Amino acid sequence: MSLLTEERNHQVTKVKKGSIVTPKGFAAVGMHTGMKRKRNDLGAIFCDVAADSAAVYTLSKMQAAPLQVTRESLAKEGKLRAVVINSGIANACTGKQGEKDAYAMRGQAAGHFGVPEHQVAVNSTGVIGDFLPMVTITEGIRQLKPVVGSEGADQFCEAILTTDTVTKQTCYQTEISGTPITMGGAAKGSGMIHPNMATMLGFVTTDAKVGHADLQTALREVTDLTFNRITVDGDTSTNDMVLVMASGVAGNDALTPEHPEWSTFVELLRKTCEDLAKMIARDGEGATKLIEAEVRGAKNDEEAGRVARQIVGSDLVKTAMFGKDANWGRIIGAIGQSEAEVNPDHIDIALGSIPVLVNSQSISFSETEASAYLDNDTIHVIVDLHVADGFARAWGCDLTYEYVRINASYRT
Amino acid sequence: MSLLTEERNHQVTKVKKGSIVTPKGFAAVGMHTGMKRKRNDLGAIFCDVAADSAAVYTLSKMQAAPLQVTRESLAKEGKLRAVVINSGIANACTGKQGEKDAYAMRGQAAGHFGVPEHQVAVNSTGVIGDFLPMVTITEGIRQLKPVVGSEGADQFCEAILTTDTVTKQTCYQTEISGTPITMGGAAKGSGMIHPNMATMLGFVTTDAKVGHADLQTALREVTDLTFNRITVDGDTSTNDMVLVMASGVAGNDALTPEHPEWSTFVELLRKTCEDLAKMIARDGEGATKLIEAEVRGAKNDEEAGRVARQIVGSDLVKTAMFGKDANWGRIIGAIGQSEAEVNPDHIDIALGSIPVLVNSQSISFSETEASAYLDNDTIHVIVDLHVADGFARAWGCDLTYEYVRINASYRT
């Protein structure tokens, strides 16, 4: 049984109105430079100290230039003072010029904040193939004044959005050996979201003290259970990244996997990332609802994850959910397609608390009740494979006319 | 270099208005029994002799009952006299009762046609989870009178449709060692279409003489290059099957892989299956156009196939094509996601004859010209990866409002 299941009570509590600047040591800012029409399009997170940091990146073979630059920064010392990001233009498929621009962005931010270049991470999100307007970026960076107040976090959260309709931020708190530890998160998502770090950005700050390598381990483990469990449209992007910065200002003893409270810290990170991941899925392009697939009884957790992702990734399931149609045949179709081990005669499916399939056979249920349930803005699809005790959750959204409208006219 | 590339001239020619009854030895029929509202919903192909036959099936772990029955028929002798199929109800996820019904359908057809049970194949397509109305089926089978005229093929083609808007049939001819050989095909597709034998049915008849095992080898090879290269929505079904019957009535010497004209026969099969596959993709649910991705310069043919399928399978590419938007960033995204070996700085992309990306960098092209090109009902996306000489094609369709409409209200 993984340490990460919710069954253990880790006393991790949500902080209302908390954000990436709630943990001690962090400030943030966002501004409008004109790369996007109206909303903020340039932002930064700044840390008072060199924060131990870790990151995971898109698996796309076409990684954008800024990811290479950020990777290079982190490789040197594993510590960051600042992150700078723009939205509107992704600086992807921009060749040598793109690399040059990403390095310039990093250099200018380092100069402006008075920190070493390798303690700065950069990223960009938006249209692929266009060059960054470096005059605008340069001028913008000079004006970035991070603040500790929540307005700084709000500005930053807006500055990372593309087609997102809402900003996404969260904050959790726990206590480790008597010391309060806070963690905040900000994210963007919307389209091109799929398991394996598709187009999404996540920024997590914490005042816990954790070394770079251990933080990397925890982030990888948690990303697999959260950001890699969401899908909007099955498309992966060139610029995805999740970054964690740990300031250590809380004053706890350094956390390592050997620390008795390590699992509490991992749970804090999991809660933060899961919250952001679900916000991304819910705000998928054109989505009207969040779909959570919970798969029990699989051969192992990995296979359960595969089935759960196949369900939330199926265009047929997604359109059925949009149409409030309790069409479990499409869920069975997705299960069958997942290649996970199944016992074809012993599969149960429920929509929320309404069983629709028992032992792989249709049972009578009220279509009216089912349709009323599917009218909720969060739908739980619960599957029991009765093979072993593998368990997983995955999240997605419905597929709507609006998704088509947005994506048939993204550039125009 | 595969024998299957189009560069060899095999003298395979299309037969206008040809169908599954054009090859010698075959008759067909279709009728309306009431399982679907209006269109034919029960059909059969009948062969004068025991035809050497071969089939490939869905890879879904939730294979419907009729597939097991058909598999059992073919396992015995590899020969078929008849195929019976209904549409409207898939007889999938129907447990023991479903198996019983599929066997009953086979037994009744065998009795009606006066042939051994194991020389009958059955299948069903439609809604998952409902039981077959066996009284209707039994009564219907008794009335099936296959005819050699093209009206029988037309009726059959209608009887296998679900949400398809048009029937799909084709016919090709060639000469092998001086003997004319004919091959006909019928198919249904529409939704739940994805590589690896997703919801689609294909029936191919030929008067060539080919043994069961060699026919199976050829079918597997050709399916990989045709039916497994189309996608509508990434969903795989429980009932997919492609079946080939070879009557041998043409009178040619038996074809084997050692025969000097074997590759001509394989090419005949490839052309027939590719034609059907493209018709299925073009008639994808809600589709307004066929998208063909042609990938050159991959590490090998397999990787080229993976990239081509990723492109035609991307919801973002599909919506861009619907919106007539020359958004090559999404094509690059799909290439990057395919995990095929790429040289990130040396990728070329063209839309038809309009280059939009050269050496991975945007080149200026007329958006008006590109948009006019994308208004065609067939779009060619041509990618050169410049890695080696792997080549492949794949086919899909655009993603439209209509797809969402159809699938948000399939059962209701």
PDB file of C-alpha atoms in Angstrom, chain A residues 59-62 92-96 99 128-131 191-192 194 196 232-238 285 310 313-320 322-330 332-337 339-342 344-345 347 357 360-362 365 367 399-412, chain B residues 59-62 92-96 99 128-131 191-192 194 196 232-238 285 310 313-320 322-330 332-337 339-342 344-345 347 357 360-362 365 367 399-412:
ATOM      1  CA  LEU A  59       8.124  14.366 -22.277  1.00  0.00           C
ATOM      2  CA  SER A  60       7.582  15.857 -25.722  1.00  0.00           C
ATOM      3  CA  LYS A  61      10.568  15.438 -27.992  1.00  0.00           C
ATOM      4  CA  MET A  62      10.017  19.030 -29.118  1.00  0.00           C
ATOM      5  CA  ALA A  92       8.818  26.812 -29.032  1.00  0.00           C
ATOM      6  CA  CYS A  93      10.060  25.765 -32.491  1.00  0.00           C
ATOM      7  CA  THR A  94      12.102  28.918 -32.637  1.00  0.00           C
ATOM      8  CA  GLY A  95      15.549  27.373 -33.195  1.00  0.00           C
ATOM      9  CA  LYS A  96      18.758  29.157 -32.267  1.00  0.00           C
ATOM     10  CA  GLU A  99      17.478  29.651 -27.300  1.00  0.00           C
ATOM     11  CA  ILE A 128       4.153  27.879 -30.973  1.00  0.00           C
ATOM     12  CA  GLY A 129       6.530  29.136 -33.651  1.00  0.00           C
ATOM     13  CA  ASP A 130       6.584  32.877 -33.018  1.00  0.00           C
ATOM     14  CA  PHE A 131       9.637  34.638 -31.643  1.00  0.00           C
ATOM     15  CA  GLY A 191      -6.024  22.738 -23.588  1.00  0.00           C
ATOM     16  CA  MET A 192      -3.332  20.297 -24.704  1.00  0.00           C
ATOM     17  CA  HIS A 194      -2.741  14.965 -21.072  1.00  0.00           C
ATOM     18  CA  ASN A 196       2.834  12.922 -18.964  1.00  0.00           C
ATOM     19  CA  VAL A 232      -8.249  17.402 -21.383  1.00  0.00           C
ATOM     20  CA  ASP A 233      -7.662  16.368 -24.951  1.00  0.00           C
ATOM     21  CA  GLY A 234      -4.833  13.870 -25.097  1.00  0.00           C
ATOM     22  CA  ASP A 235      -2.398  16.375 -26.539  1.00  0.00           C
ATOM     23  CA  THR A 236       0.973  17.026 -24.940  1.00  0.00           C
ATOM     24  CA  SER A 237       2.698  20.350 -25.178  1.00  0.00           C
ATOM     25  CA  THR A 238       6.224  21.564 -25.752  1.00  0.00           C
ATOM     26  CA  GLU A 285     -11.203  24.116 -22.821  1.00  0.00           C
ATOM     27  CA  GLN A 310      -8.370   5.777 -20.442  1.00  0.00           C
ATOM     28  CA  GLY A 313      -9.449  10.422 -21.902  1.00  0.00           C
ATOM     29  CA  SER A 314     -12.178   8.860 -24.032  1.00  0.00           C
ATOM     30  CA  ASP A 315     -13.887  11.338 -26.350  1.00  0.00           C
ATOM     31  CA  LEU A 316     -16.952   9.093 -26.281  1.00  0.00           C
ATOM     32  CA  VAL A 317     -17.151   9.092 -22.472  1.00  0.00           C
ATOM     33  CA  LYS A 318     -16.503  12.843 -22.465  1.00  0.00           C
ATOM     34  CA  THR A 319     -19.304  13.603 -24.932  1.00  0.00           C
ATOM     35  CA  ALA A 320     -21.694  11.248 -23.075  1.00  0.00           C
ATOM     36  CA  PHE A 322     -21.644  16.415 -21.641  1.00  0.00           C
ATOM     37  CA  GLY A 323     -24.932  14.944 -22.869  1.00  0.00           C
ATOM     38  CA  LYS A 324     -25.829  13.694 -19.339  1.00  0.00           C
ATOM     39  CA  ASP A 325     -26.128  10.227 -20.834  1.00  0.00           C
ATOM     40  CA  ALA A 326     -25.413   7.315 -18.462  1.00  0.00           C
ATOM     41  CA  ASN A 327     -23.861   5.407 -21.361  1.00  0.00           C
ATOM     42  CA  TRP A 328     -21.764   2.863 -19.449  1.00  0.00           C
ATOM     43  CA  GLY A 329     -21.066   1.017 -22.724  1.00  0.00           C
ATOM     44  CA  ARG A 330     -18.490   3.699 -23.494  1.00  0.00           C
ATOM     45  CA  ILE A 332     -16.660  -0.476 -20.709  1.00  0.00           C
ATOM     46  CA  GLY A 333     -15.183   0.335 -24.122  1.00  0.00           C
ATOM     47  CA  ALA A 334     -12.479   2.457 -22.475  1.00  0.00           C
ATOM     48  CA  ILE A 335     -11.744  -0.225 -19.879  1.00  0.00           C
ATOM     49  CA  GLY A 336     -11.411  -2.849 -22.608  1.00  0.00           C
ATOM     50  CA  GLN A 337      -9.084  -0.611 -24.562  1.00  0.00           C
ATOM     51  CA  GLU A 339      -5.044  -3.299 -21.939  1.00  0.00           C
ATOM     52  CA  ALA A 340      -5.221  -3.705 -18.173  1.00  0.00           C
ATOM     53  CA  GLU A 341      -6.008  -7.148 -16.849  1.00  0.00           C
ATOM     54  CA  VAL A 342      -9.763  -7.562 -16.484  1.00  0.00           C
ATOM     55  CA  PRO A 344     -14.657  -9.627 -18.510  1.00  0.00           C
ATOM     56  CA  ASP A 345     -17.562 -11.073 -16.524  1.00  0.00           C
ATOM     57  CA  ILE A 347     -16.768  -5.559 -13.737  1.00  0.00           C
ATOM     58  CA  LEU A 357     -23.235  -2.269 -14.271  1.00  0.00           C
ATOM     59  CA  SER A 360     -20.451  -6.802 -16.371  1.00  0.00           C
ATOM     60  CA  GLN A 361     -24.181  -6.828 -16.858  1.00  0.00           C
ATOM     61  CA  SER A 362     -26.574  -3.968 -17.189  1.00  0.00           C
ATOM     62  CA  PHE A 365     -31.482   2.076 -12.880  1.00  0.00           C
ATOM     63  CA  GLU A 367     -32.397   7.127 -16.238  1.00  0.00           C
ATOM     64  CA  LEU A 399     -16.049  17.391 -24.484  1.00  0.00           C
ATOM     65  CA  THR A 400     -18.345  20.143 -25.656  1.00  0.00           C
ATOM     66  CA  TYR A 401     -19.290  22.335 -28.599  1.00  0.00           C
ATOM     67  CA  GLU A 402     -17.249  25.029 -26.907  1.00  0.00           C
ATOM     68  CA  TYR A 403     -14.057  22.909 -27.067  1.00  0.00           C
ATOM     69  CA  VAL A 404     -14.504  22.690 -30.823  1.00  0.00           C
ATOM     70  CA  ARG A 405     -15.269  26.391 -31.106  1.00  0.00           C
ATOM     71  CA  ILE A 406     -12.186  27.430 -29.117  1.00  0.00           C
ATOM     72  CA  ASN A 407      -9.829  25.141 -30.991  1.00  0.00           C
ATOM     73  CA  ALA A 408     -11.188  25.672 -34.459  1.00  0.00           C
ATOM     74  CA  SER A 409     -10.291  29.339 -34.085  1.00  0.00           C
ATOM     75  CA  TYR A 410      -7.362  29.551 -31.676  1.00  0.00           C
ATOM     76  CA  ARG A 411      -5.062  31.635 -33.857  1.00  0.00           C
ATOM     77  CA  THR A 412      -7.650  33.464 -35.897  1.00  0.00           C
TER      78      THR A 412
ATOM     79  CA  LEU B  59      -7.723  -5.877 -29.348  1.00  0.00           C
ATOM     80  CA  SER B  60     -10.202  -4.765 -26.708  1.00  0.00           C
ATOM     81  CA  LYS B  61     -10.203  -6.987 -23.634  1.00  0.00           C
ATOM     82  CA  MET B  62     -13.992  -6.772 -23.677  1.00  0.00           C
ATOM     83  CA  ALA B  92     -21.469  -6.947 -26.083  1.00  0.00           C
ATOM     84  CA  CYS B  93     -21.374  -7.082 -22.262  1.00  0.00           C
ATOM     85  CA  THR B  94     -24.223  -9.531 -22.336  1.00  0.00           C
ATOM     86  CA  GLY B  95     -22.599 -12.414 -20.426  1.00  0.00           C
ATOM     87  CA  LYS B  96     -23.721 -16.015 -20.837  1.00  0.00           C
ATOM     88  CA  GLU B  99     -22.874 -16.124 -25.894  1.00  0.00           C
ATOM     89  CA  ILE B 128     -23.479  -2.184 -25.907  1.00  0.00           C
ATOM     90  CA  GLY B 129     -25.238  -4.021 -23.068  1.00  0.00           C
ATOM     91  CA  ASP B 130     -28.603  -4.841 -24.594  1.00  0.00           C
ATOM     92  CA  PHE B 131     -29.610  -8.410 -25.434  1.00  0.00           C
ATOM     93  CA  GLY B 191     -17.363   6.507 -34.329  1.00  0.00           C
ATOM     94  CA  MET B 192     -15.096   4.633 -31.918  1.00  0.00           C
ATOM     95  CA  HIS B 194      -8.920   4.053 -33.758  1.00  0.00           C
ATOM     96  CA  ASN B 196      -5.842  -1.464 -33.613  1.00  0.00           C
ATOM     97  CA  VAL B 232     -11.840   8.994 -35.676  1.00  0.00           C
ATOM     98  CA  ASP B 233     -11.837   9.489 -31.937  1.00  0.00           C
ATOM     99  CA  GLY B 234      -9.230   7.218 -30.365  1.00  0.00           C
ATOM    100  CA  ASP B 235     -11.829   4.852 -28.969  1.00  0.00           C
ATOM    101  CA  THR B 236     -11.685   1.107 -29.634  1.00  0.00           C
ATOM    102  CA  SER B 237     -14.772  -1.027 -29.753  1.00  0.00           C
ATOM    103  CA  THR B 238     -15.760  -4.452 -28.527  1.00  0.00           C
ATOM    104  CA  GLU B 285     -18.924  11.035 -36.944  1.00  0.00           C
ATOM    105  CA  GLN B 310      -0.493  10.791 -33.642  1.00  0.00           C
ATOM    106  CA  GLY B 313      -5.435  11.406 -33.793  1.00  0.00           C
ATOM    107  CA  SER B 314      -4.809  14.806 -32.203  1.00  0.00           C
ATOM    108  CA  ASP B 315      -8.000  16.614 -31.200  1.00  0.00           C
ATOM    109  CA  LEU B 316      -6.114  19.874 -31.586  1.00  0.00           C
ATOM    110  CA  VAL B 317      -5.024  19.104 -35.156  1.00  0.00           C
ATOM    111  CA  LYS B 318      -8.525  17.857 -35.930  1.00  0.00           C
ATOM    112  CA  THR B 319     -10.222  21.024 -34.660  1.00  0.00           C
ATOM    113  CA  ALA B 320      -7.663  23.221 -36.460  1.00  0.00           C
ATOM    114  CA  PHE B 322     -12.153  21.955 -39.075  1.00  0.00           C
ATOM    115  CA  GLY B 323     -11.407  25.647 -38.519  1.00  0.00           C
ATOM    116  CA  LYS B 324      -9.271  25.807 -41.709  1.00  0.00           C
ATOM    117  CA  ASP B 325      -6.428  27.035 -39.538  1.00  0.00           C
ATOM    118  CA  ALA B 326      -2.904  26.259 -40.795  1.00  0.00           C
ATOM    119  CA  ASN B 327      -1.784  25.818 -37.194  1.00  0.00           C
ATOM    120  CA  TRP B 328       1.374  23.768 -37.690  1.00  0.00           C
ATOM    121  CA  GLY B 329       2.265  24.227 -33.999  1.00  0.00           C
ATOM    122  CA  ARG B 330      -0.270  21.534 -33.239  1.00  0.00           C
ATOM    123  CA  ILE B 332       4.652  19.773 -34.217  1.00  0.00           C
ATOM    124  CA  GLY B 333       3.039  19.082 -30.829  1.00  0.00           C
ATOM    125  CA  ALA B 334       1.726  15.747 -32.110  1.00  0.00           C
ATOM    126  CA  ILE B 335       5.102  14.836 -33.617  1.00  0.00           C
ATOM    127  CA  GLY B 336       6.842  15.637 -30.336  1.00  0.00           C
ATOM    128  CA  GLN B 337       4.351  13.543 -28.426  1.00  0.00           C
ATOM    129  CA  GLU B 339       8.034   9.512 -29.008  1.00  0.00           C
ATOM    130  CA  ALA B 340       9.484   8.785 -32.418  1.00  0.00           C
ATOM    131  CA  GLU B 341      13.078   9.773 -33.018  1.00  0.00           C
ATOM    132  CA  VAL B 342      13.219  13.311 -34.326  1.00  0.00           C
ATOM    133  CA  PRO B 344      14.173  18.820 -33.382  1.00  0.00           C
ATOM    134  CA  ASP B 345      15.877  21.330 -35.682  1.00  0.00           C
ATOM    135  CA  ILE B 347      11.497  18.949 -39.404  1.00  0.00           C
ATOM    136  CA  LEU B 357       7.652  24.702 -41.611  1.00  0.00           C
ATOM    137  CA  SER B 360      11.618  23.322 -37.737  1.00  0.00           C
ATOM    138  CA  GLN B 361      11.149  27.016 -38.346  1.00  0.00           C
ATOM    139  CA  SER B 362       8.115  28.883 -39.460  1.00  0.00           C
ATOM    140  CA  PHE B 365       3.155  31.483 -46.370  1.00  0.00           C
ATOM    141  CA  GLU B 367      -2.712  32.378 -44.832  1.00  0.00           C
ATOM    142  CA  LEU B 399     -13.402  17.185 -35.090  1.00  0.00           C
ATOM    143  CA  THR B 400     -16.573  19.208 -35.370  1.00  0.00           C
ATOM    144  CA  TYR B 401     -19.603  20.498 -33.492  1.00  0.00           C
ATOM    145  CA  GLU B 402     -21.493  17.674 -35.145  1.00  0.00           C
ATOM    146  CA  TYR B 403     -19.255  15.034 -33.539  1.00  0.00           C
ATOM    147  CA  VAL B 404     -20.158  16.436 -30.139  1.00  0.00           C
ATOM    148  CA  ARG B 405     -23.841  16.623 -31.026  1.00  0.00           C
ATOM    149  CA  ILE B 406     -23.971  13.017 -32.247  1.00  0.00           C
ATOM    150  CA  ASN B 407     -22.142  11.622 -29.246  1.00  0.00           C
ATOM    151  CA  ALA B 408     -23.790  13.709 -26.565  1.00  0.00           C
ATOM    152  CA  SER B 409     -27.096  12.139 -27.586  1.00  0.00           C
ATOM    153  CA  TYR B 410     -26.375   8.685 -28.998  1.00  0.00           C
ATOM    154  CA  ARG B 411     -28.768   6.708 -26.834  1.00  0.00           C
ATOM    155  CA  THR B 412     -31.348   9.382 -26.183  1.00  0.00           C
TER     156      THR B 412
END
